[in-house]
Every structure is written in structure tokens, then in C-alpha cells.
Amino acid sequence: LTSAVNSPTAALAAALEERLKAAREREYVSKFSGDIAKLDAELSALKTTYSALKEKLNKLKPGSKCPTCSVTLTDELYTCAAADIASELHKVIDSANGLTETRKEMLETEQKAKQTFDRFKKDDTEKLSAELDELRRTGDDSPEIMQREIEEIDMLLSRGLLSDEEFSELESEERNLAELEAQIKKLREYSVDAQITALNEQAASFENNKR
């Protein structure tokens, strides 16, 4: 009994059982949840800026007083002020559209990554189960057959149980993730916070000029 428990077959079966348990319990970890949350916050900030500019534009009327500086708006001043605010509104909209598109790409890549993970997890558990069943079935085979099967299982385990096609697909997904991460980095270099600050400064400058 002791020799059976300590045999290479029993040891390998125990290792396979442990890997099978780990494969079944493996959970997907999002790569973009943090970035998506940041984009949501930036989009919310842009929405607030847009609403403020829109309200300011709606309050502008020829002959009325500027809500900020109390200067009476002539027709010419009103036209100039309305054009400037409309221009800022378009900039905010363009920024929001860019962020929305990036967020959409993130979600699509995230979904593909999750689907790939789920498929690999399913394949892993099925392969491990099959190898474990085969190992138990051939436990009494000759040492040569056992050695060959052990080597085959070791090879599969060392490769994460992925076929050549699955390896290629995984590499493709990793390249897509890298490209999207580069895009996010570029977007961060010209942050929305900086754009919002610039817009506010331009609006303040406009109000000061009217005085």
C-alpha cells in the first residue's frame, strides 16, 4: 500500500488533481477596470463642463447683462461671446467623443479577453480531467509507457495546456492589449483635466476681456 501511494503514478495523479482544482477555481481578473473607471470620471467631468458652458450660452441675450461681469451685451459682443462659448462646447464634445470611443474599444477588448479566458479555462479543465483519467486507466502499464505518458503530461503542463493555435490566439490578444494600453498612455499624456483647465482659463480670460 505504501509503495502504491508513493509511486510515480500516484504522485503525478496528485499533482494533476491539484492543477485541476486550481484550474476550476481560476477567476478572470480585469485588465482595464481601473482605466475604465478613470474614463468614466473624466467623461463625468466633461459633462459637468459642458452643462456649465451650455447654461452660460443660454443665458446670453443681446442687451442683457453678462451673468459673470454684469457688462451689458451689445449685439456685437453677444455674437462674439456666443461664438467663443460655442467653440468651447465643440471642443468638449470632441474630447468626450474621443473618450467614449476609447472606452468602447476597452470594453470590446475586455469582453474578448474574458471570452478567451473562459475558453482556455474550459479547455484546461477538460484536458486535465482527460489526462487524469488516462493516467488512472494506464496505471499498471509498463514503465516505458508510463514514462512516455509522464513526459507528455509534463510537456502539456509546462505549456499551460495550450495548443499551437491557442498560443497564437493568446499572443494576438496580448498584442491587442498592448496597443490599447499604448493608446491609453497617449491619451493620458494629454489629459482631459488639462483640457478642462484650459477651457476654464479661456472662459475666464474672455470674461476679463469683456470688462
mmCIF file with all atom_site columns, C-alpha atoms in Angstrom:
data_model
loop_
_atom_site.group_PDB
_atom_site.id
_atom_site.type_symbol
_atom_site.label_atom_id
_atom_site.label_alt_id
_atom_site.label_comp_id
_atom_site.label_asym_id
_atom_site.label_entity_id
_atom_site.label_seq_id
_atom_site.pdbx_PDB_ins_code
_atom_site.Cartn_x
_atom_site.Cartn_y
_atom_site.Cartn_z
_atom_site.occupancy
_atom_site.B_iso_or_equiv
_atom_site.pdbx_formal_charge
_atom_site.auth_seq_id
_atom_site.auth_comp_id
_atom_site.auth_asym_id
_atom_site.auth_atom_id
_atom_site.pdbx_PDB_model_num
ATOM 1   C CA . LEU A 1 1   ? 0.000   0.000  0.000   1.00 0.00 ? 1   LEU A CA 1
ATOM 2   C CA . THR A 1 2   ? 2.826   2.372  0.914   1.00 0.00 ? 2   THR A CA 1
ATOM 3   C CA . SER A 1 3   ? 4.612   1.727  -2.388  1.00 0.00 ? 3   SER A CA 1
ATOM 4   C CA . ALA A 1 4   ? 1.390   2.366  -4.293  1.00 0.00 ? 4   ALA A CA 1
ATOM 5   C CA . VAL A 1 5   ? 0.858   5.662  -2.529  1.00 0.00 ? 5   VAL A CA 1
ATOM 6   C CA . ASN A 1 6   ? 4.465   6.717  -3.130  1.00 0.00 ? 6   ASN A CA 1
ATOM 7   C CA . SER A 1 7   ? 4.578   5.513  -6.748  1.00 0.00 ? 7   SER A CA 1
ATOM 8   C CA . PRO A 1 8   ? 5.276   7.941  -9.615  1.00 0.00 ? 8   PRO A CA 1
ATOM 9   C CA . THR A 1 9   ? 1.736   7.347  -10.872 1.00 0.00 ? 9   THR A CA 1
ATOM 10  C CA . ALA A 1 10  ? 0.183   8.341  -7.560  1.00 0.00 ? 10  ALA A CA 1
ATOM 11  C CA . ALA A 1 11  ? 2.436   11.390 -7.266  1.00 0.00 ? 11  ALA A CA 1
ATOM 12  C CA . LEU A 1 12  ? 1.600   12.538 -10.784 1.00 0.00 ? 12  LEU A CA 1
ATOM 13  C CA . ALA A 1 13  ? -2.103  11.885 -10.225 1.00 0.00 ? 13  ALA A CA 1
ATOM 14  C CA . ALA A 1 14  ? -1.982  14.008 -7.079  1.00 0.00 ? 14  ALA A CA 1
ATOM 15  C CA . ALA A 1 15  ? -0.233  16.795 -8.991  1.00 0.00 ? 15  ALA A CA 1
ATOM 16  C CA . LEU A 1 16  ? -2.825  16.627 -11.767 1.00 0.00 ? 16  LEU A CA 1
ATOM 17  C CA . GLU A 1 17  ? -5.667  16.706 -9.245  1.00 0.00 ? 17  GLU A CA 1
ATOM 18  C CA . GLU A 1 18  ? -4.158  19.795 -7.655  1.00 0.00 ? 18  GLU A CA 1
ATOM 19  C CA . ARG A 1 19  ? -3.793  21.517 -11.035 1.00 0.00 ? 19  ARG A CA 1
ATOM 20  C CA . LEU A 1 20  ? -7.333  20.525 -11.990 1.00 0.00 ? 20  LEU A CA 1
ATOM 21  C CA . LYS A 1 21  ? -8.657  22.034 -8.770  1.00 0.00 ? 21  LYS A CA 1
ATOM 22  C CA . ALA A 1 22  ? -6.688  25.234 -9.397  1.00 0.00 ? 22  ALA A CA 1
ATOM 23  C CA . ALA A 1 23  ? -7.931  25.424 -12.994 1.00 0.00 ? 23  ALA A CA 1
ATOM 24  C CA . ARG A 1 24  ? -11.555 25.079 -11.912 1.00 0.00 ? 24  ARG A CA 1
ATOM 25  C CA . GLU A 1 25  ? -11.158 27.786 -9.260  1.00 0.00 ? 25  GLU A CA 1
ATOM 26  C CA . ARG A 1 26  ? -9.301  30.215 -11.517 1.00 0.00 ? 26  ARG A CA 1
ATOM 27  C CA . GLU A 1 27  ? -11.150 33.539 -11.877 1.00 0.00 ? 27  GLU A CA 1
ATOM 28  C CA . TYR A 1 28  ? -10.848 36.194 -14.563 1.00 0.00 ? 28  TYR A CA 1
ATOM 29  C CA . VAL A 1 29  ? -9.066  39.383 -13.498 1.00 0.00 ? 29  VAL A CA 1
ATOM 30  C CA . SER A 1 30  ? -9.925  42.504 -15.482 1.00 0.00 ? 30  SER A CA 1
ATOM 31  C CA . LYS A 1 31  ? -7.006  44.373 -17.021 1.00 0.00 ? 31  LYS A CA 1
ATOM 32  C CA . PHE A 1 32  ? -8.959  47.544 -17.714 1.00 0.00 ? 32  PHE A CA 1
ATOM 33  C CA . SER A 1 33  ? -11.359 48.053 -14.806 1.00 0.00 ? 33  SER A CA 1
ATOM 34  C CA . GLY A 1 34  ? -9.175  50.833 -13.384 1.00 0.00 ? 34  GLY A CA 1
ATOM 35  C CA . ASP A 1 35  ? -8.770  52.605 -16.724 1.00 0.00 ? 35  ASP A CA 1
ATOM 36  C CA . ILE A 1 36  ? -12.482 52.324 -17.485 1.00 0.00 ? 36  ILE A CA 1
ATOM 37  C CA . ALA A 1 37  ? -13.291 53.851 -14.092 1.00 0.00 ? 37  ALA A CA 1
ATOM 38  C CA . LYS A 1 38  ? -10.920 56.748 -14.831 1.00 0.00 ? 38  LYS A CA 1
ATOM 39  C CA . LEU A 1 39  ? -12.525 57.306 -18.217 1.00 0.00 ? 39  LEU A CA 1
ATOM 40  C CA . ASP A 1 40  ? -15.959 57.344 -16.589 1.00 0.00 ? 40  ASP A CA 1
ATOM 41  C CA . ALA A 1 41  ? -14.749 60.012 -14.151 1.00 0.00 ? 41  ALA A CA 1
ATOM 42  C CA . GLU A 1 42  ? -13.264 62.086 -16.975 1.00 0.00 ? 42  GLU A CA 1
ATOM 43  C CA . LEU A 1 43  ? -16.443 61.794 -19.018 1.00 0.00 ? 43  LEU A CA 1
ATOM 44  C CA . SER A 1 44  ? -18.434 62.899 -15.987 1.00 0.00 ? 44  SER A CA 1
ATOM 45  C CA . ALA A 1 45  ? -16.165 65.938 -15.594 1.00 0.00 ? 45  ALA A CA 1
ATOM 46  C CA . LEU A 1 46  ? -16.609 66.800 -19.265 1.00 0.00 ? 46  LEU A CA 1
ATOM 47  C CA . LYS A 1 47  ? -20.363 66.503 -18.874 1.00 0.00 ? 47  LYS A CA 1
ATOM 48  C CA . THR A 1 48  ? -20.255 68.975 -15.990 1.00 0.00 ? 48  THR A CA 1
ATOM 49  C CA . THR A 1 49  ? -18.133 71.384 -18.032 1.00 0.00 ? 49  THR A CA 1
ATOM 50  C CA . TYR A 1 50  ? -20.466 71.034 -20.992 1.00 0.00 ? 50  TYR A CA 1
ATOM 51  C CA . SER A 1 51  ? -23.525 71.756 -18.841 1.00 0.00 ? 51  SER A CA 1
ATOM 52  C CA . ALA A 1 52  ? -21.881 74.858 -17.373 1.00 0.00 ? 52  ALA A CA 1
ATOM 53  C CA . LEU A 1 53  ? -20.933 76.199 -20.806 1.00 0.00 ? 53  LEU A CA 1
ATOM 54  C CA . LYS A 1 54  ? -24.375 75.379 -22.184 1.00 0.00 ? 54  LYS A CA 1
ATOM 55  C CA . GLU A 1 55  ? -26.051 77.230 -19.342 1.00 0.00 ? 55  GLU A CA 1
ATOM 56  C CA . LYS A 1 56  ? -23.781 80.216 -19.891 1.00 0.00 ? 56  LYS A CA 1
ATOM 57  C CA . LEU A 1 57  ? -24.627 80.246 -23.591 1.00 0.00 ? 57  LEU A CA 1
ATOM 58  C CA . ASN A 1 58  ? -28.366 80.037 -22.923 1.00 0.00 ? 58  ASN A CA 1
ATOM 59  C CA . LYS A 1 59  ? -28.194 83.000 -20.567 1.00 0.00 ? 59  LYS A CA 1
ATOM 60  C CA . LEU A 1 60  ? -26.538 85.223 -23.159 1.00 0.00 ? 60  LEU A CA 1
ATOM 61  C CA . LYS A 1 61  ? -29.019 87.662 -24.696 1.00 0.00 ? 61  LYS A CA 1
ATOM 62  C CA . PRO A 1 62  ? -28.374 90.859 -26.660 1.00 0.00 ? 62  PRO A CA 1
ATOM 63  C CA . GLY A 1 63  ? -28.985 93.817 -24.385 1.00 0.00 ? 63  GLY A CA 1
ATOM 64  C CA . SER A 1 64  ? -28.879 91.755 -21.206 1.00 0.00 ? 64  SER A CA 1
ATOM 65  C CA . LYS A 1 65  ? -26.134 91.856 -18.621 1.00 0.00 ? 65  LYS A CA 1
ATOM 66  C CA . CYS A 1 66  ? -23.384 89.291 -18.613 1.00 0.00 ? 66  CYS A CA 1
ATOM 67  C CA . PRO A 1 67  ? -24.082 86.886 -15.711 1.00 0.00 ? 67  PRO A CA 1
ATOM 68  C CA . THR A 1 68  ? -20.398 86.949 -14.775 1.00 0.00 ? 68  THR A CA 1
ATOM 69  C CA . CYS A 1 69  ? -19.198 90.529 -15.238 1.00 0.00 ? 69  CYS A CA 1
ATOM 70  C CA . SER A 1 70  ? -22.508 92.464 -15.437 1.00 0.00 ? 70  SER A CA 1
ATOM 71  C CA . VAL A 1 71  ? -21.436 94.169 -18.672 1.00 0.00 ? 71  VAL A CA 1
ATOM 72  C CA . THR A 1 72  ? -24.351 94.946 -20.989 1.00 0.00 ? 72  THR A CA 1
ATOM 73  C CA . LEU A 1 73  ? -24.077 92.767 -24.082 1.00 0.00 ? 73  LEU A CA 1
ATOM 74  C CA . THR A 1 74  ? -24.284 94.662 -27.329 1.00 0.00 ? 74  THR A CA 1
ATOM 75  C CA . ASP A 1 75  ? -25.222 92.765 -30.483 1.00 0.00 ? 75  ASP A CA 1
ATOM 76  C CA . GLU A 1 76  ? -21.581 92.600 -31.494 1.00 0.00 ? 76  GLU A CA 1
ATOM 77  C CA . LEU A 1 77  ? -20.404 91.494 -28.061 1.00 0.00 ? 77  LEU A CA 1
ATOM 78  C CA . TYR A 1 78  ? -23.173 88.928 -27.833 1.00 0.00 ? 78  TYR A CA 1
ATOM 79  C CA . THR A 1 79  ? -22.245 87.442 -31.221 1.00 0.00 ? 79  THR A CA 1
ATOM 80  C CA . CYS A 1 80  ? -18.587 87.239 -30.233 1.00 0.00 ? 80  CYS A CA 1
ATOM 81  C CA . ALA A 1 81  ? -19.337 85.747 -26.821 1.00 0.00 ? 81  ALA A CA 1
ATOM 82  C CA . ALA A 1 82  ? -21.774 83.184 -28.223 1.00 0.00 ? 82  ALA A CA 1
ATOM 83  C CA . ALA A 1 83  ? -19.267 82.109 -30.886 1.00 0.00 ? 83  ALA A CA 1
ATOM 84  C CA . ASP A 1 84  ? -16.498 81.665 -28.313 1.00 0.00 ? 84  ASP A CA 1
ATOM 85  C CA . ILE A 1 85  ? -18.657 79.596 -25.983 1.00 0.00 ? 85  ILE A CA 1
ATOM 86  C CA . ALA A 1 86  ? -19.974 77.510 -28.884 1.00 0.00 ? 86  ALA A CA 1
ATOM 87  C CA . SER A 1 87  ? -16.373 76.811 -29.902 1.00 0.00 ? 87  SER A CA 1
ATOM 88  C CA . GLU A 1 88  ? -15.557 75.623 -26.391 1.00 0.00 ? 88  GLU A CA 1
ATOM 89  C CA . LEU A 1 89  ? -18.648 73.426 -26.408 1.00 0.00 ? 89  LEU A CA 1
ATOM 90  C CA . HIS A 1 90  ? -17.475 71.752 -29.619 1.00 0.00 ? 90  HIS A CA 1
ATOM 91  C CA . LYS A 1 91  ? -14.062 71.089 -28.055 1.00 0.00 ? 91  LYS A CA 1
ATOM 92  C CA . VAL A 1 92  ? -15.700 69.451 -25.052 1.00 0.00 ? 92  VAL A CA 1
ATOM 93  C CA . ILE A 1 93  ? -17.895 67.341 -27.338 1.00 0.00 ? 93  ILE A CA 1
ATOM 94  C CA . ASP A 1 94  ? -14.878 66.248 -29.408 1.00 0.00 ? 94  ASP A CA 1
ATOM 95  C CA . SER A 1 95  ? -12.990 65.260 -26.257 1.00 0.00 ? 95  SER A CA 1
ATOM 96  C CA . ALA A 1 96  ? -15.990 63.350 -24.925 1.00 0.00 ? 96  ALA A CA 1
ATOM 97  C CA . ASN A 1 97  ? -16.440 61.535 -28.237 1.00 0.00 ? 97  ASN A CA 1
ATOM 98  C CA . GLY A 1 98  ? -12.783 60.501 -28.218 1.00 0.00 ? 98  GLY A CA 1
ATOM 99  C CA . LEU A 1 99  ? -13.006 59.186 -24.670 1.00 0.00 ? 99  LEU A CA 1
ATOM 100 C CA . THR A 1 100 ? -16.263 57.391 -25.425 1.00 0.00 ? 100 THR A CA 1
ATOM 101 C CA . GLU A 1 101 ? -14.685 55.639 -28.412 1.00 0.00 ? 101 GLU A CA 1
ATOM 102 C CA . THR A 1 102 ? -11.669 54.626 -26.336 1.00 0.00 ? 102 THR A CA 1
ATOM 103 C CA . ARG A 1 103 ? -13.969 53.302 -23.615 1.00 0.00 ? 103 ARG A CA 1
ATOM 104 C CA . LYS A 1 104 ? -15.894 51.301 -26.214 1.00 0.00 ? 104 LYS A CA 1
ATOM 105 C CA . GLU A 1 105 ? -12.656 49.754 -27.500 1.00 0.00 ? 105 GLU A CA 1
ATOM 106 C CA . MET A 1 106 ? -11.641 48.898 -23.946 1.00 0.00 ? 106 MET A CA 1
ATOM 107 C CA . LEU A 1 107 ? -14.935 47.163 -23.253 1.00 0.00 ? 107 LEU A CA 1
ATOM 108 C CA . GLU A 1 108 ? -14.726 45.203 -26.516 1.00 0.00 ? 108 GLU A CA 1
ATOM 109 C CA . THR A 1 109 ? -11.153 44.111 -25.778 1.00 0.00 ? 109 THR A CA 1
ATOM 110 C CA . GLU A 1 110 ? -12.139 43.261 -22.218 1.00 0.00 ? 110 GLU A CA 1
ATOM 111 C CA . GLN A 1 111 ? -15.019 41.120 -23.467 1.00 0.00 ? 111 GLN A CA 1
ATOM 112 C CA . LYS A 1 112 ? -12.753 39.266 -25.911 1.00 0.00 ? 112 LYS A CA 1
ATOM 113 C CA . ALA A 1 113 ? -10.159 38.715 -23.187 1.00 0.00 ? 113 ALA A CA 1
ATOM 114 C CA . LYS A 1 114 ? -12.857 37.348 -20.863 1.00 0.00 ? 114 LYS A CA 1
ATOM 115 C CA . GLN A 1 115 ? -14.171 35.020 -23.582 1.00 0.00 ? 115 GLN A CA 1
ATOM 116 C CA . THR A 1 116 ? -10.637 33.799 -24.317 1.00 0.00 ? 116 THR A CA 1
ATOM 117 C CA . PHE A 1 117 ? -10.024 33.222 -20.612 1.00 0.00 ? 117 PHE A CA 1
ATOM 118 C CA . ASP A 1 118 ? -13.260 31.264 -20.224 1.00 0.00 ? 118 ASP A CA 1
ATOM 119 C CA . ARG A 1 119 ? -12.483 29.123 -23.265 1.00 0.00 ? 119 ARG A CA 1
ATOM 120 C CA . PHE A 1 120 ? -8.935  28.393 -22.092 1.00 0.00 ? 120 PHE A CA 1
ATOM 121 C CA . LYS A 1 121 ? -10.223 27.584 -18.604 1.00 0.00 ? 121 LYS A CA 1
ATOM 122 C CA . LYS A 1 122 ? -12.727 25.138 -20.074 1.00 0.00 ? 122 LYS A CA 1
ATOM 123 C CA . ASP A 1 123 ? -10.050 23.562 -22.293 1.00 0.00 ? 123 ASP A CA 1
ATOM 124 C CA . ASP A 1 124 ? -7.627  23.321 -19.373 1.00 0.00 ? 124 ASP A CA 1
ATOM 125 C CA . THR A 1 125 ? -10.099 21.556 -17.098 1.00 0.00 ? 125 THR A CA 1
ATOM 126 C CA . GLU A 1 126 ? -11.146 19.156 -19.859 1.00 0.00 ? 126 GLU A CA 1
ATOM 127 C CA . LYS A 1 127 ? -7.538  18.309 -20.778 1.00 0.00 ? 127 LYS A CA 1
ATOM 128 C CA . LEU A 1 128 ? -6.509  17.861 -17.165 1.00 0.00 ? 128 LEU A CA 1
ATOM 129 C CA . SER A 1 129 ? -9.522  15.653 -16.486 1.00 0.00 ? 129 SER A CA 1
ATOM 130 C CA . ALA A 1 130 ? -8.749  13.562 -19.569 1.00 0.00 ? 130 ALA A CA 1
ATOM 131 C CA . GLU A 1 131 ? -5.076  13.211 -18.632 1.00 0.00 ? 131 GLU A CA 1
ATOM 132 C CA . LEU A 1 132 ? -6.003  12.265 -15.085 1.00 0.00 ? 132 LEU A CA 1
ATOM 133 C CA . ASP A 1 133 ? -8.470  9.629  -16.299 1.00 0.00 ? 133 ASP A CA 1
ATOM 134 C CA . GLU A 1 134 ? -5.898  8.273  -18.743 1.00 0.00 ? 134 GLU A CA 1
ATOM 135 C CA . LEU A 1 135 ? -3.246  8.155  -16.038 1.00 0.00 ? 135 LEU A CA 1
ATOM 136 C CA . ARG A 1 136 ? -5.528  6.202  -13.733 1.00 0.00 ? 136 ARG A CA 1
ATOM 137 C CA . ARG A 1 137 ? -6.546  3.855  -16.539 1.00 0.00 ? 137 ARG A CA 1
ATOM 138 C CA . THR A 1 138 ? -2.955  3.033  -17.506 1.00 0.00 ? 138 THR A CA 1
ATOM 139 C CA . GLY A 1 139 ? -1.560  2.983  -14.006 1.00 0.00 ? 139 GLY A CA 1
ATOM 140 C CA . ASP A 1 140 ? -0.497  -0.647 -14.364 1.00 0.00 ? 140 ASP A CA 1
ATOM 141 C CA . ASP A 1 141 ? 1.184   -0.263 -17.772 1.00 0.00 ? 141 ASP A CA 1
ATOM 142 C CA . SER A 1 142 ? 4.842   -0.912 -18.389 1.00 0.00 ? 142 SER A CA 1
ATOM 143 C CA . PRO A 1 143 ? 7.468   1.544  -17.084 1.00 0.00 ? 143 PRO A CA 1
ATOM 144 C CA . GLU A 1 144 ? 8.254   2.620  -20.657 1.00 0.00 ? 144 GLU A CA 1
ATOM 145 C CA . ILE A 1 145 ? 4.617   3.557  -21.385 1.00 0.00 ? 145 ILE A CA 1
ATOM 146 C CA . MET A 1 146 ? 4.309   5.264  -18.029 1.00 0.00 ? 146 MET A CA 1
ATOM 147 C CA . GLN A 1 147 ? 7.477   7.270  -18.639 1.00 0.00 ? 147 GLN A CA 1
ATOM 148 C CA . ARG A 1 148 ? 6.246   8.396  -22.063 1.00 0.00 ? 148 ARG A CA 1
ATOM 149 C CA . GLU A 1 149 ? 2.884   9.437  -20.652 1.00 0.00 ? 149 GLU A CA 1
ATOM 150 C CA . ILE A 1 150 ? 4.549   11.317 -17.814 1.00 0.00 ? 150 ILE A CA 1
ATOM 151 C CA . GLU A 1 151 ? 6.757   13.175 -20.296 1.00 0.00 ? 151 GLU A CA 1
ATOM 152 C CA . GLU A 1 152 ? 3.729   14.064 -22.434 1.00 0.00 ? 152 GLU A CA 1
ATOM 153 C CA . ILE A 1 153 ? 1.829   15.342 -19.415 1.00 0.00 ? 153 ILE A CA 1
ATOM 154 C CA . ASP A 1 154 ? 4.855   17.328 -18.221 1.00 0.00 ? 154 ASP A CA 1
ATOM 155 C CA . MET A 1 155 ? 5.097   18.914 -21.668 1.00 0.00 ? 155 MET A CA 1
ATOM 156 C CA . LEU A 1 156 ? 1.430   19.892 -21.592 1.00 0.00 ? 156 LEU A CA 1
ATOM 157 C CA . LEU A 1 157 ? 1.713   21.315 -18.102 1.00 0.00 ? 157 LEU A CA 1
ATOM 158 C CA . SER A 1 158 ? 4.829   23.308 -18.993 1.00 0.00 ? 158 SER A CA 1
ATOM 159 C CA . ARG A 1 159 ? 2.943   24.923 -21.898 1.00 0.00 ? 159 ARG A CA 1
ATOM 160 C CA . GLY A 1 160 ? -0.100  25.738 -19.823 1.00 0.00 ? 160 GLY A CA 1
ATOM 161 C CA . LEU A 1 161 ? -2.096  23.109 -21.746 1.00 0.00 ? 161 LEU A CA 1
ATOM 162 C CA . LEU A 1 162 ? -2.331  25.385 -24.796 1.00 0.00 ? 162 LEU A CA 1
ATOM 163 C CA . SER A 1 163 ? -2.207  24.147 -28.365 1.00 0.00 ? 163 SER A CA 1
ATOM 164 C CA . ASP A 1 164 ? -0.197  25.959 -31.059 1.00 0.00 ? 164 ASP A CA 1
ATOM 165 C CA . GLU A 1 165 ? -3.400  27.610 -32.281 1.00 0.00 ? 165 GLU A CA 1
ATOM 166 C CA . GLU A 1 166 ? -4.313  28.715 -28.769 1.00 0.00 ? 166 GLU A CA 1
ATOM 167 C CA . PHE A 1 167 ? -0.808  30.094 -28.229 1.00 0.00 ? 167 PHE A CA 1
ATOM 168 C CA . SER A 1 168 ? -1.127  32.157 -31.429 1.00 0.00 ? 168 SER A CA 1
ATOM 169 C CA . GLU A 1 169 ? -4.537  33.436 -30.378 1.00 0.00 ? 169 GLU A CA 1
ATOM 170 C CA . LEU A 1 170 ? -3.258  34.348 -26.927 1.00 0.00 ? 170 LEU A CA 1
ATOM 171 C CA . GLU A 1 171 ? -0.308  36.230 -28.430 1.00 0.00 ? 171 GLU A CA 1
ATOM 172 C CA . SER A 1 172 ? -2.711  38.111 -30.721 1.00 0.00 ? 172 SER A CA 1
ATOM 173 C CA . GLU A 1 173 ? -4.870  39.120 -27.751 1.00 0.00 ? 173 GLU A CA 1
ATOM 174 C CA . GLU A 1 174 ? -1.768  40.269 -25.870 1.00 0.00 ? 174 GLU A CA 1
ATOM 175 C CA . ARG A 1 175 ? -0.725  42.417 -28.845 1.00 0.00 ? 175 ARG A CA 1
ATOM 176 C CA . ASN A 1 176 ? -4.204  43.978 -28.940 1.00 0.00 ? 176 ASN A CA 1
ATOM 177 C CA . LEU A 1 177 ? -3.984  44.725 -25.239 1.00 0.00 ? 177 LEU A CA 1
ATOM 178 C CA . ALA A 1 178 ? -0.544  46.293 -25.672 1.00 0.00 ? 178 ALA A CA 1
ATOM 179 C CA . GLU A 1 179 ? -1.798  48.523 -28.495 1.00 0.00 ? 179 GLU A CA 1
ATOM 180 C CA . LEU A 1 180 ? -4.768  49.653 -26.434 1.00 0.00 ? 180 LEU A CA 1
ATOM 181 C CA . GLU A 1 181 ? -2.555  50.325 -23.424 1.00 0.00 ? 181 GLU A CA 1
ATOM 182 C CA . ALA A 1 182 ? -0.319  52.485 -25.641 1.00 0.00 ? 182 ALA A CA 1
ATOM 183 C CA . GLN A 1 183 ? -3.386  54.378 -26.807 1.00 0.00 ? 183 GLN A CA 1
ATOM 184 C CA . ILE A 1 184 ? -4.442  54.925 -23.205 1.00 0.00 ? 184 ILE A CA 1
ATOM 185 C CA . LYS A 1 185 ? -0.947  56.185 -22.338 1.00 0.00 ? 185 LYS A CA 1
ATOM 186 C CA . LYS A 1 186 ? -1.067  58.651 -25.224 1.00 0.00 ? 186 LYS A CA 1
ATOM 187 C CA . LEU A 1 187 ? -4.478  59.803 -24.072 1.00 0.00 ? 187 LEU A CA 1
ATOM 188 C CA . ARG A 1 188 ? -3.145  60.307 -20.556 1.00 0.00 ? 188 ARG A CA 1
ATOM 189 C CA . GLU A 1 189 ? -0.306  62.499 -21.876 1.00 0.00 ? 189 GLU A CA 1
ATOM 190 C CA . TYR A 1 190 ? -2.932  64.988 -22.990 1.00 0.00 ? 190 TYR A CA 1
ATOM 191 C CA . SER A 1 191 ? -5.243  64.538 -20.066 1.00 0.00 ? 191 SER A CA 1
ATOM 192 C CA . VAL A 1 192 ? -8.803  65.693 -20.012 1.00 0.00 ? 192 VAL A CA 1
ATOM 193 C CA . ASP A 1 193 ? -8.131  67.521 -16.752 1.00 0.00 ? 193 ASP A CA 1
ATOM 194 C CA . ALA A 1 194 ? -5.657  69.709 -18.609 1.00 0.00 ? 194 ALA A CA 1
ATOM 195 C CA . GLN A 1 195 ? -8.201  70.348 -21.344 1.00 0.00 ? 195 GLN A CA 1
ATOM 196 C CA . ILE A 1 196 ? -10.871 71.297 -18.801 1.00 0.00 ? 196 ILE A CA 1
ATOM 197 C CA . THR A 1 197 ? -8.446  73.638 -17.040 1.00 0.00 ? 197 THR A CA 1
ATOM 198 C CA . ALA A 1 198 ? -7.604  75.258 -20.365 1.00 0.00 ? 198 ALA A CA 1
ATOM 199 C CA . LEU A 1 199 ? -11.280 75.695 -21.171 1.00 0.00 ? 199 LEU A CA 1
ATOM 200 C CA . ASN A 1 200 ? -11.956 77.302 -17.812 1.00 0.00 ? 200 ASN A CA 1
ATOM 201 C CA . GLU A 1 201 ? -8.973  79.598 -18.230 1.00 0.00 ? 201 GLU A CA 1
ATOM 202 C CA . GLN A 1 202 ? -10.176 80.617 -21.689 1.00 0.00 ? 202 GLN A CA 1
ATOM 203 C CA . ALA A 1 203 ? -13.650 81.318 -20.337 1.00 0.00 ? 203 ALA A CA 1
ATOM 204 C CA . ALA A 1 204 ? -12.201 83.400 -17.505 1.00 0.00 ? 204 ALA A CA 1
ATOM 205 C CA . SER A 1 205 ? -9.985  85.272 -19.950 1.00 0.00 ? 205 SER A CA 1
ATOM 206 C CA . PHE A 1 206 ? -12.999 86.038 -22.102 1.00 0.00 ? 206 PHE A CA 1
ATOM 207 C CA . GLU A 1 207 ? -14.895 87.421 -19.130 1.00 0.00 ? 207 GLU A CA 1
ATOM 208 C CA . ASN A 1 208 ? -11.914 89.551 -18.122 1.00 0.00 ? 208 ASN A CA 1
ATOM 209 C CA . ASN A 1 209 ? -11.565 90.922 -21.641 1.00 0.00 ? 209 ASN A CA 1
ATOM 210 C CA . LYS A 1 210 ? -15.201 91.999 -21.620 1.00 0.00 ? 210 LYS A CA 1
ATOM 211 C CA . ARG A 1 211 ? -14.538 94.075 -18.546 1.00 0.00 ? 211 ARG A CA 1
#
